[in-house]
Short mmCIF file of C-alpha atoms in Angstrom, two decimals:
data_model
loop_
_atom_site.label_atom_id
_atom_site.label_comp_id
_atom_site.label_asym_id
_atom_site.label_seq_id
_atom_site.Cartn_x
_atom_site.Cartn_y
_atom_site.Cartn_z
CA MET P 1 -59.19 -30.37 -71.44
CA SER P 2 -58.48 -26.83 -73.29
CA HIS P 3 -58.94 -23.37 -72.53
CA THR P 4 -59.19 -20.68 -75.21
CA SER P 5 -58.62 -17.26 -74.42
CA PRO P 6 -61.51 -14.78 -74.87
CA PRO P 7 -61.23 -12.39 -77.91
CA ALA P 8 -59.60 -8.95 -76.96
CA ASP P 9 -62.01 -6.41 -76.71
CA PRO P 10 -61.59 -3.93 -79.59
CA VAL P 11 -63.04 -1.15 -77.63
CA THR P 12 -60.34 -1.63 -74.80
CA THR P 13 -57.32 -1.82 -77.53
CA THR P 14 -58.57 1.43 -79.02
CA GLN P 15 -58.25 3.25 -76.06
CA LEU P 16 -54.82 1.84 -75.20
CA ALA P 17 -53.52 2.92 -78.54
CA ALA P 18 -55.30 6.46 -78.30
CA SER P 19 -53.73 6.94 -74.93
CA TRP P 20 -50.22 6.16 -76.07
CA SER P 21 -51.05 8.34 -78.89
CA ASP P 22 -51.94 11.04 -76.98
CA TRP P 23 -49.09 10.53 -74.33
CA ALA P 24 -46.16 10.56 -77.30
CA GLY P 25 -47.74 13.42 -78.73
CA ASP P 26 -47.68 15.34 -75.24
CA HIS P 27 -44.40 14.20 -74.41
CA THR P 28 -42.57 14.56 -78.06
CA ALA P 29 -41.11 18.13 -76.89
CA ALA P 30 -39.85 16.50 -73.73
CA LEU P 31 -38.30 13.66 -75.44
CA ILE P 32 -37.02 14.89 -78.77
CA GLY P 33 -36.78 18.70 -78.15
CA ILE P 34 -35.19 18.91 -74.75
CA PRO P 35 -32.15 16.59 -75.74
CA LEU P 36 -31.69 18.55 -79.05
CA ARG P 37 -31.99 21.92 -77.74
CA ILE P 38 -29.35 20.59 -74.89
CA ALA P 39 -27.03 19.32 -77.52
CA VAL P 40 -27.38 22.53 -79.42
CA ILE P 41 -26.18 24.70 -76.16
CA VAL P 42 -23.10 22.39 -75.77
CA VAL P 43 -22.04 22.61 -79.34
CA ILE P 44 -22.21 26.35 -79.16
CA LEU P 45 -20.63 26.45 -75.86
CA LEU P 46 -17.86 24.38 -77.27
CA VAL P 47 -17.39 26.62 -80.62
CA VAL P 48 -17.44 29.71 -78.42
CA ARG P 49 -14.78 27.99 -76.33
CA ALA P 50 -12.26 27.58 -79.10
CA VAL P 51 -12.58 30.75 -80.55
CA ALA P 52 -11.83 32.08 -77.58
CA LYS P 53 -8.63 29.84 -77.05
CA ARG P 54 -7.62 30.68 -80.61
CA ALA P 55 -7.95 34.33 -79.67
CA ILE P 56 -6.00 34.02 -76.53
CA THR P 57 -3.12 31.72 -78.33
CA ARG P 58 -3.01 34.42 -80.88
CA VAL P 59 -2.58 37.28 -78.31
CA VAL P 60 -0.16 35.08 -76.72
CA GLN P 61 1.86 34.62 -79.45
CA ARG P 62 1.83 38.33 -80.64
CA VAL P 63 3.47 38.89 -76.69
CA LEU P 64 6.04 36.28 -77.66
CA GLU P 65 6.97 37.83 -80.65
CA PRO P 66 10.47 40.13 -80.37
CA SER P 67 10.32 43.89 -81.12
CA ALA P 68 12.52 45.67 -83.59
CA GLY P 69 14.10 47.78 -80.71
CA GLU P 70 15.16 44.41 -78.73
CA THR P 71 16.83 42.67 -82.09
CA GLU P 72 18.97 45.71 -82.60
CA ARG P 73 20.08 46.01 -78.99
CA SER P 74 20.81 42.17 -78.85
CA ARG P 75 23.83 42.63 -80.98
CA PRO P 76 27.25 41.02 -79.36
CA ARG P 77 29.31 43.31 -77.66
CA ARG P 78 33.37 43.27 -77.46
CA GLN P 79 34.26 41.48 -74.50
CA ALA P 80 36.43 43.74 -72.01
CA ARG P 81 36.61 44.29 -68.49
CA GLY P 82 34.03 47.12 -68.86
CA ALA P 83 31.86 45.40 -70.75
CA ALA P 84 32.00 42.34 -68.64
CA VAL P 85 30.88 44.63 -65.73
CA LEU P 86 27.92 45.74 -68.13
CA HIS P 87 27.37 42.63 -69.91
CA ARG P 88 23.58 41.55 -69.16
CA ASP P 89 22.20 38.08 -70.56
CA ARG P 90 19.24 39.06 -72.98
CA SER P 91 17.85 35.73 -72.68
CA ARG P 92 15.94 37.14 -69.52
CA VAL P 93 14.49 39.25 -71.56
CA ARG P 94 12.68 36.39 -73.67
CA GLN P 95 12.13 34.55 -70.26
CA ARG P 96 10.52 37.54 -68.56
CA ARG P 97 8.07 38.00 -71.66
CA GLU P 98 7.30 34.17 -72.14
CA GLN P 99 6.51 33.77 -68.80
CA ARG P 100 4.40 37.00 -68.63
CA ALA P 101 2.55 35.90 -71.75
CA ARG P 102 2.06 32.25 -70.89
CA THR P 103 0.17 33.10 -67.22
CA ILE P 104 -2.07 35.44 -68.89
CA GLY P 105 -3.07 33.00 -71.78
CA SER P 106 -3.02 30.19 -68.99
CA VAL P 107 -5.26 32.94 -66.63
CA LEU P 108 -7.72 33.71 -69.53
CA SER P 109 -8.40 30.61 -70.99
CA SER P 110 -9.10 29.26 -67.68
CA ALA P 111 -11.35 32.02 -66.80
CA VAL P 112 -13.10 31.80 -70.25
CA THR P 113 -13.71 27.65 -69.49
CA ILE P 114 -15.19 28.72 -66.00
CA VAL P 115 -17.65 31.13 -67.46
CA LEU P 116 -18.95 29.01 -70.27
CA PHE P 117 -19.17 25.67 -67.95
CA MET P 118 -21.51 27.83 -65.72
CA VAL P 119 -23.48 29.51 -68.49
CA GLY P 120 -24.04 26.18 -69.88
CA VAL P 121 -25.03 24.67 -66.57
CA ALA P 122 -27.55 27.36 -65.81
CA MET P 123 -29.00 26.92 -69.27
CA VAL P 124 -29.60 23.09 -69.57
CA LEU P 125 -31.00 23.33 -65.70
CA ASP P 126 -33.34 25.64 -67.26
CA GLN P 127 -34.13 23.42 -69.89
CA ILE P 128 -34.67 20.59 -67.91
CA GLY P 129 -37.01 22.68 -65.64
CA ILE P 130 -34.93 23.09 -62.41
CA ALA P 131 -35.70 26.55 -60.93
CA LEU P 132 -32.25 28.53 -61.02
CA GLY P 133 -33.33 31.16 -58.50
CA PRO P 134 -32.76 28.61 -55.47
CA LEU P 135 -29.56 27.40 -56.54
CA LEU P 136 -28.27 31.21 -57.25
CA ALA P 137 -29.29 32.18 -53.22
CA SER P 138 -27.35 28.98 -52.46
CA ALA P 139 -24.42 29.72 -54.55
CA GLY P 140 -24.51 33.10 -53.67
CA VAL P 141 -24.29 32.24 -49.68
CA VAL P 142 -21.80 29.95 -50.43
CA GLY P 143 -19.51 32.33 -52.20
CA LEU P 144 -19.94 35.22 -49.71
CA ALA P 145 -18.61 32.88 -47.18
CA ILE P 146 -15.74 31.53 -49.14
CA GLY P 147 -15.10 35.11 -50.01
CA PHE P 148 -14.70 36.37 -46.18
CA GLY P 149 -12.36 33.54 -45.45
CA ALA P 150 -10.05 33.94 -48.57
CA GLN P 151 -9.88 37.80 -48.85
CA SER P 152 -6.28 37.45 -49.14
CA LEU P 153 -5.75 34.94 -51.06
CA VAL P 154 -8.17 36.63 -53.89
CA ALA P 155 -6.10 39.84 -52.99
CA ASP P 156 -2.88 38.09 -54.14
CA TYR P 157 -4.35 36.61 -57.33
CA LEU P 158 -6.22 39.82 -58.20
CA SER P 159 -2.64 41.54 -57.55
CA GLY P 160 -0.51 39.10 -59.13
CA LEU P 161 -2.66 39.52 -62.53
CA LEU P 162 -2.75 42.97 -62.46
CA ILE P 163 0.93 43.16 -62.16
CA MET P 164 1.77 40.76 -65.50
CA VAL P 165 -0.98 42.88 -67.25
CA GLU P 166 0.65 46.10 -66.28
CA ASP P 167 3.77 44.92 -66.81
CA GLN P 168 5.01 46.31 -63.42
CA TYR P 169 7.80 44.34 -63.17
CA GLY P 170 9.14 40.46 -64.88
CA VAL P 171 12.01 37.97 -64.32
CA GLY P 172 15.42 39.87 -64.19
CA ASP P 173 13.93 43.83 -63.26
CA SER P 174 16.12 45.12 -60.30
CA VAL P 175 12.99 46.49 -58.05
CA ASP P 176 12.67 47.60 -54.27
CA LEU P 177 9.50 46.34 -52.90
CA GLY P 178 10.23 47.72 -49.35
CA GLU P 179 11.92 45.33 -47.61
CA ALA P 180 12.75 43.35 -50.46
CA VAL P 181 15.24 44.62 -52.42
CA GLY P 182 17.24 42.76 -55.16
CA GLU P 183 16.66 40.99 -58.62
CA VAL P 184 13.10 39.69 -59.71
CA GLU P 185 13.29 35.64 -59.93
CA HIS P 186 9.75 34.82 -60.39
CA VAL P 187 6.53 36.37 -60.72
CA GLY P 188 3.51 34.40 -60.51
CA LEU P 189 -0.04 35.13 -60.12
CA ARG P 190 0.08 34.75 -56.00
CA LEU P 191 3.61 35.28 -55.09
CA THR P 192 6.78 37.16 -56.12
CA HIS P 193 10.65 35.78 -55.84
CA VAL P 194 13.36 38.30 -55.18
CA ARG P 195 16.99 37.78 -55.02
CA ASP P 196 18.51 40.11 -53.00
CA LEU P 197 22.08 41.37 -53.04
CA ASN P 198 23.58 39.10 -50.34
CA GLY P 199 21.82 36.08 -52.15
CA GLY P 200 18.62 36.00 -50.02
CA LEU P 201 15.74 34.58 -51.89
CA TRP P 202 12.43 36.63 -50.68
CA HIS P 203 8.80 35.32 -51.06
CA ILE P 204 6.31 37.86 -51.11
CA ARG P 205 2.68 37.66 -51.26
CA ASN P 206 1.52 40.10 -54.42
CA GLY P 207 -1.19 41.27 -52.18
CA GLU P 208 1.13 43.14 -49.66
CA ILE P 209 2.88 44.82 -52.12
CA LEU P 210 1.71 48.69 -52.00
CA ARG P 211 4.53 50.31 -54.38
CA VAL P 212 7.56 49.02 -56.44
CA ARG P 213 10.53 50.85 -57.62
CA ASN P 214 11.59 49.28 -60.91
CA ASP P 215 15.05 50.69 -61.69
CA SER P 216 14.55 48.10 -65.18
CA GLN P 217 12.41 49.96 -67.46
CA GLU P 218 13.09 52.38 -70.51
CA TRP P 219 16.16 54.13 -69.19
CA ALA P 220 18.00 54.83 -65.81
CA ARG P 221 20.27 57.44 -64.51
CA ALA P 222 23.83 57.05 -63.30
CA VAL P 223 24.83 60.19 -60.84
CA LEU P 224 28.05 60.90 -59.23
CA ASP P 225 29.14 63.33 -56.80
CA VAL P 226 32.70 64.80 -57.18
CA ALA P 227 34.11 66.63 -54.16
CA VAL P 228 36.57 68.80 -54.58
CA ALA P 229 38.60 71.21 -52.45
CA HIS P 230 37.28 74.73 -51.71
CA ASP P 231 40.06 76.65 -53.47
CA ALA P 232 39.73 74.47 -56.91
CA ASP P 233 38.92 76.06 -60.10
CA LEU P 234 35.22 75.03 -60.42
CA ASP P 235 35.60 75.61 -64.15
CA THR P 236 38.62 73.16 -64.84
CA VAL P 237 36.40 70.89 -62.65
CA TYR P 238 33.73 70.85 -65.42
CA ARG P 239 35.98 70.77 -68.32
CA VAL P 240 37.90 67.82 -66.52
CA LEU P 241 34.42 66.11 -65.77
CA GLU P 242 32.75 66.77 -69.16
CA ALA P 243 35.83 65.25 -71.19
CA THR P 244 35.84 62.30 -68.96
CA GLY P 245 32.46 61.56 -69.80
CA ARG P 246 32.46 62.17 -73.59
CA ALA P 247 35.59 59.81 -73.15
CA LEU P 248 33.79 57.10 -71.54
CA ARG P 249 30.70 57.39 -74.42
CA GLU P 250 33.30 57.02 -77.53
CA GLU P 251 34.41 53.83 -76.07
CA PRO P 252 33.36 50.93 -77.99
CA ASP P 253 32.69 48.64 -74.88
CA PHE P 254 30.54 51.71 -73.25
CA ALA P 255 28.95 53.25 -76.13
CA ASP P 256 25.46 51.07 -76.06
CA ALA P 257 25.29 51.43 -72.31
CA LEU P 258 25.13 55.36 -72.85
CA LEU P 259 22.13 57.17 -73.97
CA GLU P 260 23.62 60.36 -74.08
CA ASP P 261 26.70 62.35 -73.15
CA PRO P 262 27.14 62.96 -69.29
CA ALA P 263 26.35 66.28 -68.29
CA VAL P 264 27.65 68.22 -65.15
CA TRP P 265 24.99 69.39 -63.63
CA GLY P 266 26.50 71.66 -61.34
CA VAL P 267 27.79 72.33 -57.35
CA GLN P 268 25.27 70.35 -55.52
CA SER P 269 26.45 71.23 -52.05
CA LEU P 270 28.73 73.26 -49.99
CA ASP P 271 30.09 71.02 -47.28
CA ALA P 272 32.92 71.81 -44.43
CA ASP P 273 35.33 69.90 -46.07
CA GLY P 274 34.83 70.82 -49.90
CA VAL P 275 32.49 71.27 -52.68
CA LEU P 276 30.28 68.75 -54.30
CA VAL P 277 29.72 68.77 -58.03
CA ARG P 278 27.36 66.51 -59.71
CA LEU P 279 27.82 64.48 -62.82
CA ALA P 280 25.21 62.53 -64.34
CA VAL P 281 24.27 60.85 -67.37
CA LYS P 282 21.18 58.37 -69.02
CA THR P 283 21.99 54.80 -69.54
CA VAL P 284 20.29 51.34 -70.67
CA PRO P 285 18.64 50.04 -67.99
CA LEU P 286 20.46 47.92 -65.01
CA GLN P 287 23.68 49.39 -66.37
CA GLN P 288 23.82 52.65 -64.46
CA TRP P 289 25.64 50.76 -61.44
CA GLY P 290 28.56 49.66 -63.93
CA VAL P 291 28.94 53.19 -65.65
CA THR P 292 28.74 54.75 -62.06
CA ARG P 293 31.96 52.60 -61.21
CA GLU P 294 33.58 53.21 -64.37
CA LEU P 295 32.92 57.00 -64.30
CA ARG P 296 34.51 57.09 -60.52
CA ARG P 297 37.86 55.19 -61.53
CA ARG P 298 38.28 57.80 -64.50
CA VAL P 299 37.36 60.68 -62.81
CA LYS P 300 39.77 59.89 -60.00
CA GLU P 301 42.33 59.65 -62.75
CA ALA P 302 41.80 62.88 -64.60
CA LEU P 303 41.65 65.03 -61.23
CA ASP P 304 44.79 63.61 -60.37
CA GLU P 305 46.45 64.23 -63.54
CA GLU P 306 44.92 67.85 -63.21
CA GLY P 307 46.63 68.28 -59.58
CA ILE P 308 42.70 69.10 -58.29
CA GLU P 309 42.60 67.55 -54.85
CA ILE P 310 39.84 65.66 -53.46
CA PRO P 311 39.15 66.62 -49.99
CA PHE P 312 39.49 64.57 -47.24
CA PRO P 313 38.71 65.58 -43.16
CA ARG P 314 41.72 67.50 -41.58
CA ARG P 315 42.42 68.76 -37.98
CA THR P 316 44.66 71.06 -36.71
CA VAL P 317 46.40 70.24 -33.06
CA TRP P 318 47.97 73.30 -31.54
CA VAL P 319 50.78 71.87 -29.08
CA ARG P 320 52.75 74.09 -26.48
CA THR P 321 56.04 72.89 -24.90
CA ASP P 322 57.79 74.45 -22.09
CA GLY P 323 59.64 77.61 -22.85
CA ARG P 324 58.27 77.54 -26.54
CA GLU P 325 55.68 79.17 -28.68
CA ALA P 326 52.52 76.66 -29.83
CA GLU P 327 53.23 75.72 -33.05
CA PRO P 328 49.92 74.45 -35.16
CA ASP P 329 50.45 70.50 -36.11
CA ALA P 330 47.82 69.38 -39.01
CA LEU P 331 46.61 65.86 -38.77
CA THR P 332 44.55 64.05 -40.79
CA GLY P 333 41.53 61.95 -39.26
#
C-alpha cells in the first residue's frame, strides 16, 4: 500500500523564501561588510607598521654611518712607548654606536608594534559591536596596579632609554656614577655595567643613576701642578714648563693627543714647603691621563737640568751637647 505526500503549499514556500530573502538582506552588512572592514583595518595597520619599520631602519643605518671626524682620527699612529700609553681601540667607538642604534631601533620597533596592535584590537572590537568602555576601564585598573607594583622597573627602562637617546655615555666611556667609577662595558635599558680600576664589575640600575660625569666626550684637560722652592725664579719656571709643553706637542706620538699648546696658568697656591704652579692643556678624550704622566716625567727632567729644586718637607733639630753651643742639624722628614 503506497502513500503519497501531500503537495507543498505554495503559500508556505513563498513565505519561507521571502523570510530568507529578508534575513539575507538584513544581515548582508554583518556577513560581508564587517569582515571586509576588518580586513581593510588589518591591511592598513600592516602597511603602517611596514612603513614605520622602514623609517626606523633608515634612522639606525644613518646612526651607524661613521662621521668624517672619526674617519680622520682613525688613521694609524706610530707605535712607541708614549703611543702605547695613549693608544685606544677605535673599534669601541663603532661598538658603542652600533649598540646604541640597534637598541633604540629595537625599542622603537617594539613600541610601534604594540601601539598598532592595541589600536587594531580596539577597532576590530568596535566593528564586532563589543563595547570598549568597560574593557578600557578594566585595562586601566590593571595597568594602574601593575604600575604601582613595578615602579622601579618602569623607571629603569625609561631612564635607560633616555640615556641612549641623549647619548649621556656609551661603551668604552670613562664615567663617574657615584660609587661606581670606571669604564662602561655595557649599556642596556635596565642595567649599566661599569668596570672599575681594580677589575670589579659594577651592575647599576639605570633608575638609580642621578648624575654622571663623563670624561670621554668632546675633549678633556690634562692638569699638572708642579711644586718649586720658594726661592725659585718663577719666570724661569714658566719658561721651562712652556718649553716642555711645546716640545711634547711637537712629538709625533703625541701630536694627535694634544688639541692645543700647553699653557701655564700661574701660581696655584703658596704652601709651607713651596710654590705650586699649574700647567694645563686640552687633550683628546680618554688621553688626559697619559699626557699628564708624560708631562710629569718631562717636567721633572727639565727642572733638574735647570737646577730648579722641587721642594720636600724639611725639619730643623737643635742639638745641645755638654759644654758646647747648640748647633742646628737639618733633617729631612
